[in-house]
Amino acid sequence: GLSPAAQADLLPALRRAHRRYVRDGDPAWQAANLARLRARDALVGLVGP
């Protein structure tokens, strides 16, 4: 996993990206962005598979 400092730096970016995903109305873009968010979350170790 990433260091605690790296995780702390990533969390605000994750929250901003998630807000953009929720706001945006395009389903294809949402699906792609959600996949990126899940990959990033998995990288940081916030969520399981």
Short mmCIF file of N, CA and C in Angstrom, two decimals:
data_model
loop_
_atom_site.label_atom_id
_atom_site.label_comp_id
_atom_site.label_asym_id
_atom_site.label_seq_id
_atom_site.Cartn_x
_atom_site.Cartn_y
_atom_site.Cartn_z
N GLY A 1 0.82 -1.21 0.00
CA GLY A 1 0.00 0.00 0.00
C GLY A 1 0.85 1.26 0.00
N LEU A 2 0.16 2.37 0.01
CA LEU A 2 0.86 3.65 0.01
C LEU A 2 1.14 4.09 1.44
N SER A 3 2.08 4.99 1.58
CA SER A 3 2.40 5.52 2.91
C SER A 3 1.22 6.35 3.41
N PRO A 4 1.11 6.50 4.74
CA PRO A 4 0.03 7.33 5.30
C PRO A 4 0.01 8.74 4.71
N ALA A 5 1.19 9.31 4.48
CA ALA A 5 1.24 10.67 3.92
C ALA A 5 0.67 10.68 2.50
N ALA A 6 1.02 9.66 1.71
CA ALA A 6 0.51 9.58 0.35
C ALA A 6 -1.00 9.39 0.36
N GLN A 7 -1.49 8.55 1.28
CA GLN A 7 -2.93 8.33 1.38
C GLN A 7 -3.65 9.63 1.76
N ALA A 8 -3.08 10.38 2.70
CA ALA A 8 -3.70 11.63 3.13
C ALA A 8 -3.77 12.61 1.97
N ASP A 9 -2.74 12.61 1.11
CA ASP A 9 -2.74 13.49 -0.06
C ASP A 9 -3.79 13.06 -1.07
N LEU A 10 -4.03 11.75 -1.17
CA LEU A 10 -4.96 11.23 -2.17
C LEU A 10 -6.42 11.43 -1.77
N LEU A 11 -6.71 11.41 -0.48
CA LEU A 11 -8.11 11.41 -0.05
C LEU A 11 -8.91 12.62 -0.55
N PRO A 12 -8.40 13.85 -0.42
CA PRO A 12 -9.17 14.98 -0.95
C PRO A 12 -9.41 14.87 -2.45
N ALA A 13 -8.43 14.37 -3.19
CA ALA A 13 -8.60 14.19 -4.63
C ALA A 13 -9.68 13.16 -4.92
N LEU A 14 -9.71 12.09 -4.12
CA LEU A 14 -10.75 11.07 -4.30
C LEU A 14 -12.13 11.67 -4.06
N ARG A 15 -12.24 12.48 -3.00
CA ARG A 15 -13.54 13.09 -2.69
C ARG A 15 -13.98 14.03 -3.80
N ARG A 16 -13.04 14.84 -4.32
CA ARG A 16 -13.38 15.75 -5.42
C ARG A 16 -13.82 14.96 -6.65
N ALA A 17 -13.08 13.90 -6.97
CA ALA A 17 -13.43 13.09 -8.15
C ALA A 17 -14.80 12.46 -7.96
N HIS A 18 -15.11 12.01 -6.73
CA HIS A 18 -16.40 11.38 -6.48
C HIS A 18 -17.53 12.40 -6.64
N ARG A 19 -17.32 13.62 -6.15
CA ARG A 19 -18.35 14.65 -6.32
C ARG A 19 -18.59 14.94 -7.79
N ARG A 20 -17.51 14.96 -8.59
CA ARG A 20 -17.67 15.18 -10.03
C ARG A 20 -18.47 14.04 -10.65
N TYR A 21 -18.17 12.81 -10.21
CA TYR A 21 -18.89 11.65 -10.74
C TYR A 21 -20.38 11.74 -10.42
N VAL A 22 -20.71 12.11 -9.21
CA VAL A 22 -22.11 12.20 -8.79
C VAL A 22 -22.83 13.29 -9.57
N ARG A 23 -22.14 14.41 -9.81
CA ARG A 23 -22.74 15.55 -10.48
C ARG A 23 -22.99 15.31 -11.96
N ASP A 24 -22.07 14.60 -12.60
CA ASP A 24 -22.11 14.51 -14.06
C ASP A 24 -23.25 13.61 -14.51
N GLY A 25 -23.94 13.97 -15.60
CA GLY A 25 -25.12 13.25 -16.04
C GLY A 25 -24.88 12.23 -17.13
N ASP A 26 -23.63 12.10 -17.60
CA ASP A 26 -23.38 11.21 -18.74
C ASP A 26 -23.05 9.80 -18.25
N PRO A 27 -23.92 8.81 -18.56
CA PRO A 27 -23.72 7.45 -18.01
C PRO A 27 -22.39 6.81 -18.41
N ALA A 28 -21.98 7.00 -19.65
CA ALA A 28 -20.72 6.39 -20.08
C ALA A 28 -19.54 7.00 -19.33
N TRP A 29 -19.58 8.31 -19.16
CA TRP A 29 -18.51 8.98 -18.43
C TRP A 29 -18.53 8.55 -16.97
N GLN A 30 -19.72 8.45 -16.40
CA GLN A 30 -19.85 8.01 -15.00
C GLN A 30 -19.25 6.62 -14.83
N ALA A 31 -19.57 5.72 -15.74
CA ALA A 31 -19.07 4.34 -15.62
C ALA A 31 -17.54 4.32 -15.68
N ALA A 32 -16.97 5.09 -16.60
CA ALA A 32 -15.52 5.12 -16.73
C ALA A 32 -14.88 5.75 -15.49
N ASN A 33 -15.49 6.84 -15.01
CA ASN A 33 -14.91 7.51 -13.85
C ASN A 33 -15.03 6.64 -12.61
N LEU A 34 -16.17 5.95 -12.46
CA LEU A 34 -16.34 5.08 -11.30
C LEU A 34 -15.29 3.97 -11.31
N ALA A 35 -15.00 3.44 -12.50
CA ALA A 35 -13.96 2.42 -12.60
C ALA A 35 -12.61 2.98 -12.15
N ARG A 36 -12.32 4.22 -12.56
CA ARG A 36 -11.07 4.84 -12.12
C ARG A 36 -11.06 5.04 -10.61
N LEU A 37 -12.19 5.50 -10.06
CA LEU A 37 -12.26 5.71 -8.62
C LEU A 37 -12.04 4.40 -7.87
N ARG A 38 -12.67 3.33 -8.34
CA ARG A 38 -12.52 2.03 -7.67
C ARG A 38 -11.09 1.54 -7.74
N ALA A 39 -10.45 1.76 -8.89
CA ALA A 39 -9.05 1.34 -9.02
C ALA A 39 -8.17 2.13 -8.06
N ARG A 40 -8.45 3.44 -7.94
CA ARG A 40 -7.65 4.27 -7.04
C ARG A 40 -7.92 3.87 -5.59
N ASP A 41 -9.19 3.62 -5.26
CA ASP A 41 -9.52 3.19 -3.90
C ASP A 41 -8.81 1.88 -3.56
N ALA A 42 -8.82 0.95 -4.51
CA ALA A 42 -8.18 -0.34 -4.27
C ALA A 42 -6.68 -0.14 -4.07
N LEU A 43 -6.10 0.76 -4.85
CA LEU A 43 -4.67 1.04 -4.74
C LEU A 43 -4.34 1.56 -3.34
N VAL A 44 -5.19 2.45 -2.84
CA VAL A 44 -4.96 3.04 -1.51
C VAL A 44 -5.34 2.05 -0.42
N GLY A 45 -6.18 1.05 -0.75
CA GLY A 45 -6.58 0.07 0.24
C GLY A 45 -7.82 0.49 1.02
N LEU A 46 -8.64 1.40 0.43
CA LEU A 46 -9.82 1.88 1.14
C LEU A 46 -10.98 0.90 1.01
N VAL A 47 -11.01 0.16 -0.11
CA VAL A 47 -12.13 -0.75 -0.35
C VAL A 47 -11.60 -2.11 -0.74
N GLY A 48 -12.44 -3.12 -0.60
CA GLY A 48 -12.07 -4.46 -1.03
C GLY A 48 -12.31 -4.64 -2.52
N PRO A 49 -12.07 -5.83 -3.03
CA PRO A 49 -12.28 -6.11 -4.45
C PRO A 49 -13.76 -5.99 -4.84
#
